[in-house]
Amino acid sequence: MPVDDLHPQYEEWASDWTRVRDAFGGRRQIKEKRTAYLPSPEAQTGPEYDDFLARAQWIEATERSTKGLAGAVLRTDTAIEVPDVMREDLEDVTLSNQDVNAFSQRILMDQILMGRLGVEVAMPRTEGPDQRPYWNLWAAESIVNWAEMRINGRLRPVLVVLKEPVLQRSDDFAWEEKAFQYRVLRLAPFTEDRLVYIQEIWIENPNQDAAGDEKFILSEQIIPSRRGVLMDEIPFTLFGASSIEMAVEKPPMLGVADHNIGWYVNSADYENALSAIKPLYVFIGMEAGAEIVLGSRRAVIVPDSDGDGKILQGADPVGLRNAMEEKRKNMGVMAGQILEEESGPAETLGAVRIRQGGRQASLRTIATTFGVGLEKVLGFHAKWVGANPEDIVATPNTDFI
């Protein structure tokens, strides 16, 4: 199969991810999509639709709800216990001056918003005394394909395909996004009875002339290692809303985002209706150029008995205003349901997932999943540096009030 093939679950959920991400992005991102989110009434085109679009209002409900819920979890730092050899690494887990707490915020934001992201514990290619692991975060939209296999009784990913943009510098100062490439993480046979972790880089085929030519070709194969030590599993952790399994879950903020976009559509109609209820004065039987003065202290007297005067004015769009208020309330209710506290003693992740069933994931579920996933990420880091993953504990905050 071509490397750019998509997993069926990716194809099923991609449009929902786009909608949620755009709603989080806010007014500019939504309005740039034009008719994708705001259909043109009565087939308006050109300046008429531009005016209609400009009048539409946007409230940052999706962004504020997501940040507020993440802040509730991060009101106190996650308690992390790691071997001494890893402590200094946690002060900069990305090799770009981002510590584990800042990286945790990025994880939680996408868990709450999208219900899906991945963290890869990568290893620089150049070996040496300063070589150490670093973390990459992959958004749901970038994890385009995957496969799992049961190995030694455990279900493990054996393939993860990641789509990443390729930036090229066009001159001394300008950068432009030329294309996409695919980074493939896989377990591959190393010896007859051993699988090892490898990476492949697939780039656009520069010689794609014939119709049968592959669009992407294998450019490079990498076997990550540290001091000659290879990894026997893919160091990639999937964070869902209630699970660290590869299967896609419903985005927790999907309902809020849908109502946010619905409110935006209603607001465009409402503002358009308000522009139509401005009074339009019509006078019949008067000579062109006659002076018309509008006001309570002066009147226009027309001697022609057949003359007439009218004020045309649309009705107040009460129904639209009520619909907007209803959606605003629903957005608050939906965000509040995620924050809703669960009563009873502490539960394991499995027990939480069983009890949640088909319900929307609560913030406690998301936080618990975050802790389990973070331990796994730290465990991969420990393996790279030769420490014991069993010595790692990550306990997230679950006191949100």
Coordinates of C-alpha atoms in Angstrom, one line a residue:
M1 CA 0.0 0.0 0.0
P2 CA 1.2 3.6 -0.6
V3 CA 2.7 5.3 2.5
D4 CA 0.1 8.1 2.2
D5 CA -2.8 5.7 2.7
L6 CA -5.1 6.6 5.6
H7 CA -6.3 4.4 8.4
P8 CA -10.1 3.9 8.2
Q9 CA -10.6 5.5 11.6
Y10 CA -8.6 8.5 10.5
E11 CA -10.9 9.0 7.5
E12 CA -13.9 8.6 9.7
W13 CA -12.9 11.3 12.3
A14 CA -10.8 13.7 10.2
S15 CA -13.6 16.2 9.5
D16 CA -14.5 16.3 13.2
W17 CA -10.9 17.0 14.1
T18 CA -10.8 19.8 11.6
R19 CA -14.0 21.4 13.0
V20 CA -12.8 21.2 16.6
R21 CA -9.4 22.5 15.8
D22 CA -10.8 25.4 13.8
A23 CA -13.2 26.3 16.6
F24 CA -10.3 26.4 19.0
G25 CA -8.4 28.5 16.5
G26 CA -11.1 31.2 16.7
R27 CA -12.6 33.9 14.6
R28 CA -9.8 34.3 12.0
Q29 CA -9.5 30.6 11.3
I30 CA -13.3 30.1 11.1
K31 CA -13.9 33.1 8.8
E32 CA -11.0 32.1 6.5
K33 CA -13.0 29.0 5.7
R34 CA -15.9 31.2 4.5
T35 CA -18.8 29.0 3.3
A36 CA -17.4 25.9 4.9
Y37 CA -18.9 27.2 8.2
L38 CA -21.1 30.0 7.1
P39 CA -23.3 29.1 4.1
S40 CA -24.3 31.9 1.7
P41 CA -27.9 32.9 2.2
E42 CA -29.9 33.1 -1.0
A43 CA -26.8 32.4 -3.0
Q44 CA -25.1 35.7 -2.1
T45 CA -21.8 36.3 -3.9
G46 CA -19.1 38.8 -3.9
P47 CA -19.5 42.0 -1.8
E48 CA -22.9 40.9 -0.4
Y49 CA -21.5 37.7 1.1
D50 CA -18.4 39.6 2.3
D51 CA -20.7 42.0 4.2
F52 CA -22.7 39.0 5.6
L53 CA -19.4 37.3 6.7
A54 CA -18.0 40.5 8.3
R55 CA -21.1 41.0 10.4
A56 CA -20.9 37.5 11.9
Q57 CA -19.7 37.4 15.5
W58 CA -17.6 34.7 17.2
I59 CA -17.2 33.9 20.9
E60 CA -14.1 32.0 22.1
A61 CA -16.1 29.4 23.9
T62 CA -14.1 26.4 22.6
E63 CA -10.7 27.9 23.4
R64 CA -11.7 29.2 26.8
S65 CA -13.3 26.0 27.9
T66 CA -10.3 23.9 26.8
K67 CA -7.8 26.2 28.5
G68 CA -9.9 26.4 31.6
L69 CA -10.2 22.7 32.0
A70 CA -6.5 22.1 31.4
G71 CA -5.8 24.8 33.9
A72 CA -7.9 23.0 36.5
V73 CA -5.7 19.9 36.1
L74 CA -2.5 21.9 36.1
R75 CA -3.4 24.1 39.1
T76 CA -0.7 22.0 40.9
D77 CA 2.2 20.3 39.1
T78 CA 2.1 16.6 38.4
A79 CA 4.1 14.7 41.0
I80 CA 6.8 12.9 39.1
E81 CA 9.4 10.4 40.5
V82 CA 12.2 9.4 38.2
P83 CA 15.7 7.8 38.6
D84 CA 18.4 10.4 39.3
V85 CA 19.9 10.0 35.8
M86 CA 16.7 11.5 34.3
R87 CA 16.2 14.5 36.6
E88 CA 18.2 17.0 34.7
D89 CA 16.5 15.8 31.4
L90 CA 13.1 16.8 32.7
E91 CA 14.2 20.5 32.8
D92 CA 14.3 20.4 28.9
V93 CA 12.4 17.4 27.5
T94 CA 12.3 18.8 23.9
L95 CA 15.9 20.1 23.6
S96 CA 14.3 23.5 23.0
N97 CA 14.1 24.7 26.6
Q98 CA 10.6 23.2 27.3
D99 CA 10.4 21.5 30.7
V100 CA 8.2 18.6 31.5
N101 CA 5.5 20.8 33.1
A102 CA 5.2 23.0 30.0
F103 CA 5.1 19.9 27.8
S104 CA 2.4 18.4 30.0
Q105 CA 0.2 21.4 29.3
R106 CA 0.5 20.8 25.6
I107 CA -0.5 17.1 26.1
L108 CA -3.5 18.0 28.3
M109 CA -4.7 20.7 25.9
D110 CA -5.0 18.3 23.0
Q111 CA -6.4 15.5 25.2
I112 CA -9.2 17.8 26.3
L113 CA -9.7 19.4 22.9
M114 CA -9.2 16.5 20.5
G115 CA -9.1 13.4 22.6
R116 CA -6.0 12.3 20.7
L117 CA -2.3 13.0 20.4
G118 CA 1.0 11.1 20.3
V119 CA 4.3 11.6 22.0
E120 CA 7.4 10.1 20.4
V121 CA 10.6 9.8 22.5
A122 CA 13.2 10.4 19.8
M123 CA 17.0 10.0 19.8
P124 CA 19.4 12.3 18.0
R125 CA 21.3 10.6 15.3
T126 CA 24.7 11.8 16.3
E127 CA 26.1 9.6 19.1
G128 CA 28.4 11.1 21.7
P129 CA 28.5 12.0 25.4
D130 CA 25.8 14.6 25.0
Q131 CA 23.4 12.4 23.2
R132 CA 20.1 12.0 25.1
P133 CA 16.4 11.4 24.3
Y134 CA 13.9 14.2 23.5
W135 CA 10.2 14.4 23.1
N136 CA 8.1 15.2 20.0
L137 CA 4.3 15.9 20.2
W138 CA 2.2 14.7 17.3
A139 CA -1.3 16.1 16.8
A140 CA -4.2 13.8 16.0
E141 CA -4.2 15.1 12.4
S142 CA -0.6 14.0 11.9
I143 CA -1.1 10.4 13.0
V144 CA -2.5 9.1 9.7
N145 CA -2.0 5.4 9.9
W146 CA -1.1 2.7 12.4
A147 CA -1.1 -1.1 13.0
E148 CA -0.9 -3.3 16.1
M149 CA 0.2 -6.8 16.8
R150 CA 0.2 -9.0 19.9
I151 CA 3.8 -9.7 20.9
N152 CA 4.6 -11.9 23.9
G153 CA 1.0 -11.5 25.1
R154 CA 1.0 -7.7 24.8
L155 CA -0.7 -5.7 22.1
R156 CA 1.9 -3.3 20.7
P157 CA 2.0 -0.9 17.8
V158 CA 4.2 -2.2 15.0
L159 CA 3.6 0.7 12.6
V160 CA 2.9 4.4 13.1
V161 CA 2.8 6.7 10.1
L162 CA 3.3 10.4 10.8
K163 CA 2.6 13.2 8.3
E164 CA 4.9 16.2 8.8
P165 CA 5.3 19.5 6.8
V166 CA 8.6 20.2 5.1
L167 CA 9.8 23.8 5.5
Q168 CA 12.4 25.2 3.1
R169 CA 14.1 28.6 3.1
S170 CA 13.5 30.4 -0.1
D171 CA 16.1 33.1 0.6
D172 CA 18.0 34.5 3.5
F173 CA 14.9 35.4 5.5
A174 CA 11.8 33.8 4.0
W175 CA 10.5 30.3 4.7
E176 CA 7.8 28.4 2.8
E177 CA 6.1 25.1 3.3
K178 CA 7.0 23.2 0.2
A179 CA 5.4 19.8 0.8
F180 CA 4.7 17.0 3.2
Q181 CA 6.8 14.0 4.0
Y182 CA 6.0 10.9 6.0
R183 CA 7.9 9.6 9.0
V184 CA 7.2 5.9 9.5
L185 CA 7.9 4.3 12.8
R186 CA 8.0 0.5 12.7
L187 CA 9.2 -2.7 14.3
A188 CA 11.3 -4.5 11.7
P189 CA 13.1 -7.9 11.8
F190 CA 16.7 -7.5 12.9
T191 CA 17.6 -11.1 13.4
E192 CA 15.6 -14.3 13.0
D193 CA 14.0 -13.9 16.4
R194 CA 14.3 -10.2 17.2
L195 CA 12.4 -7.1 16.2
V196 CA 13.9 -3.6 16.5
Y197 CA 12.6 -0.1 16.1
I198 CA 13.4 1.7 12.9
Q199 CA 12.4 4.9 11.2
E200 CA 11.8 5.6 7.5
I201 CA 11.5 9.0 5.8
W202 CA 9.3 9.0 2.7
I203 CA 9.4 12.1 0.4
E204 CA 7.6 13.2 -2.7
N205 CA 8.9 11.4 -5.8
P206 CA 10.8 14.1 -7.8
N207 CA 10.4 11.9 -11.0
Q208 CA 6.7 11.2 -10.8
D209 CA 6.0 11.3 -14.5
A210 CA 4.1 8.2 -15.4
A211 CA 0.6 7.6 -14.0
G212 CA 1.9 4.4 -12.3
D213 CA 4.7 6.1 -10.4
E214 CA 4.5 6.2 -6.7
K215 CA 3.8 9.7 -5.3
F216 CA 6.1 9.1 -2.4
I217 CA 9.4 7.2 -2.3
L218 CA 11.6 5.9 0.5
S219 CA 14.4 8.4 1.0
E220 CA 16.1 7.3 4.2
Q221 CA 16.0 4.5 6.8
I222 CA 17.3 5.1 10.3
I223 CA 18.0 2.7 13.2
P224 CA 17.9 4.9 16.3
S225 CA 20.4 3.9 19.0
R226 CA 22.2 5.2 22.0
R227 CA 25.7 3.8 22.7
G228 CA 24.9 0.9 20.4
V229 CA 21.7 0.0 22.3
L230 CA 18.6 -0.5 20.1
M231 CA 14.9 -0.3 21.1
D232 CA 12.7 -3.4 20.9
E233 CA 9.5 -1.4 20.7
I234 CA 8.3 1.8 19.1
P235 CA 8.8 4.6 21.7
F236 CA 5.5 6.2 20.8
T237 CA 2.6 6.8 23.3
L238 CA -0.9 7.6 22.2
F239 CA -2.9 9.8 24.6
G240 CA -6.7 9.5 24.3
A241 CA -9.4 11.0 26.5
S242 CA -9.9 7.8 28.5
S243 CA -7.3 5.3 27.1
I244 CA -3.7 5.1 25.8
E245 CA -4.8 2.6 23.1
M246 CA -4.4 3.4 19.4
A247 CA -8.1 3.4 18.7
V248 CA -9.7 6.8 18.0
E249 CA -12.0 8.3 20.7
K250 CA -14.6 11.0 20.3
P251 CA -13.1 14.5 20.9
P252 CA -14.3 15.7 24.3
M253 CA -14.9 19.2 23.0
L254 CA -16.8 18.2 19.8
G255 CA -20.2 19.2 21.2
V256 CA -18.9 22.6 22.4
A257 CA -17.2 23.2 19.1
D258 CA -20.4 22.3 17.2
H259 CA -22.5 24.6 19.3
N260 CA -19.8 27.3 19.0
I261 CA -20.1 27.1 15.2
G262 CA -23.9 27.0 15.3
W263 CA -23.9 30.2 17.5
Y264 CA -21.6 31.8 14.8
V265 CA -24.1 31.0 12.1
N266 CA -27.0 32.3 14.1
S267 CA -25.1 35.5 14.9
A268 CA -24.6 36.1 11.1
D269 CA -28.3 35.8 10.5
Y270 CA -29.1 37.9 13.6
E271 CA -26.7 40.7 12.6
N272 CA -28.1 40.5 9.1
A273 CA -31.6 40.8 10.4
L274 CA -30.7 43.8 12.6
S275 CA -29.4 45.6 9.5
A276 CA -32.8 45.0 7.9
I277 CA -34.9 46.5 10.7
K278 CA -33.5 50.0 10.3
P279 CA -36.4 52.2 9.2
L280 CA -36.9 52.9 5.6
Y281 CA -39.0 56.0 4.9
V282 CA -41.3 56.0 1.8
F283 CA -43.2 59.1 0.8
I284 CA -45.7 59.0 -2.1
G285 CA -47.2 61.9 -4.0
M286 CA -44.4 64.4 -3.2
E287 CA -42.3 66.3 -5.7
A288 CA -38.7 65.1 -6.1
G289 CA -36.4 67.3 -4.1
A290 CA -39.0 68.3 -1.5
E291 CA -37.4 68.9 1.9
I292 CA -38.0 66.0 4.3
V293 CA -37.3 66.7 8.0
L294 CA -37.6 63.8 10.4
G295 CA -38.1 64.6 14.1
S296 CA -40.7 65.1 16.8
R297 CA -40.8 68.9 16.6
R298 CA -41.3 69.4 12.9
A299 CA -43.6 67.9 10.4
V300 CA -43.8 67.6 6.7
I301 CA -47.1 69.0 5.3
V302 CA -48.1 67.8 1.9
P303 CA -51.1 69.6 0.3
D304 CA -51.8 66.8 -2.2
S305 CA -54.7 64.8 -0.8
D306 CA -53.5 61.7 -2.6
G307 CA -50.1 61.8 -0.8
D308 CA -49.0 59.3 1.8
G309 CA -46.2 58.6 4.1
K310 CA -44.9 55.2 5.4
I311 CA -42.2 53.8 7.6
L312 CA -41.1 50.3 6.5
Q313 CA -39.3 48.4 9.3
G314 CA -38.5 44.7 9.8
A315 CA -39.5 42.8 13.0
D316 CA -37.0 42.3 15.8
P317 CA -35.4 38.8 15.3
V318 CA -36.3 37.5 18.7
G319 CA -36.2 33.9 17.6
L320 CA -32.6 34.2 16.5
R321 CA -31.6 35.9 19.7
N322 CA -33.2 33.1 21.8
A323 CA -31.5 30.4 19.7
M324 CA -28.1 32.1 20.3
E325 CA -28.7 32.3 24.0
E326 CA -29.8 28.6 24.1
K327 CA -26.5 27.6 22.4
R328 CA -24.5 29.7 24.7
K329 CA -26.0 28.0 27.7
N330 CA -25.5 24.5 26.1
M331 CA -21.8 25.3 25.6
G332 CA -21.5 26.0 29.3
V333 CA -23.3 22.9 30.3
M334 CA -21.2 20.7 28.0
A335 CA -17.9 22.1 29.3
G336 CA -19.3 21.7 32.9
Q337 CA -20.1 18.1 32.3
I338 CA -16.5 17.4 31.5
L339 CA -15.4 19.1 34.8
E340 CA -18.1 17.2 36.8
E341 CA -16.6 15.6 39.8
E342 CA -16.9 11.9 40.3
S343 CA -17.8 10.7 43.8
G344 CA -16.4 7.7 45.5
P345 CA -12.9 6.3 46.2
A346 CA -10.0 6.4 43.8
E347 CA -10.4 4.1 40.8
T348 CA -8.0 2.4 38.4
L349 CA -8.0 3.6 34.8
G350 CA -9.8 0.4 33.8
A351 CA -12.6 0.9 36.3
V352 CA -13.0 4.5 35.2
R353 CA -13.3 3.4 31.6
I354 CA -15.9 0.7 32.3
R355 CA -18.0 3.1 34.4
Q356 CA -17.8 5.9 31.9
G357 CA -19.1 3.5 29.2
G358 CA -20.5 5.6 26.3
R359 CA -20.6 8.8 28.3
Q360 CA -18.4 11.8 27.5
A361 CA -15.0 11.5 29.2
S362 CA -14.8 13.5 32.4
L363 CA -11.9 15.6 33.4
R364 CA -10.9 13.1 36.1
T365 CA -10.8 10.4 33.4
I366 CA -8.7 12.6 31.1
A367 CA -6.3 13.4 34.0
T368 CA -6.0 9.8 35.0
T369 CA -5.2 8.8 31.4
F370 CA -2.7 11.6 31.2
G371 CA -0.9 10.2 34.2
V372 CA -0.8 6.7 32.8
G373 CA 0.5 8.0 29.4
L374 CA 3.1 10.2 31.0
E375 CA 4.5 7.3 32.9
K376 CA 4.8 5.4 29.7
V377 CA 6.6 8.3 28.0
L378 CA 9.0 8.6 30.9
G379 CA 9.5 4.8 30.7
F380 CA 10.7 5.1 27.1
H381 CA 13.0 7.9 28.2
A382 CA 14.3 5.6 30.9
K383 CA 15.0 2.8 28.5
W384 CA 17.0 5.1 26.2
V385 CA 19.2 6.2 29.1
G386 CA 19.5 2.7 30.7
A387 CA 17.3 3.4 33.8
N388 CA 14.6 1.2 35.2
P389 CA 11.1 2.2 34.0
E390 CA 9.6 0.5 37.1
D391 CA 11.1 3.3 39.2
I392 CA 8.9 5.9 37.5
V393 CA 5.7 7.3 39.0
A394 CA 3.6 10.2 37.6
T395 CA 0.6 11.3 39.7
P396 CA -1.5 14.1 38.2
N397 CA -3.7 16.5 40.1
T398 CA -7.3 15.4 40.4
D399 CA -8.5 18.2 42.8
F400 CA -9.9 20.6 40.3
I401 CA -11.7 23.1 42.5

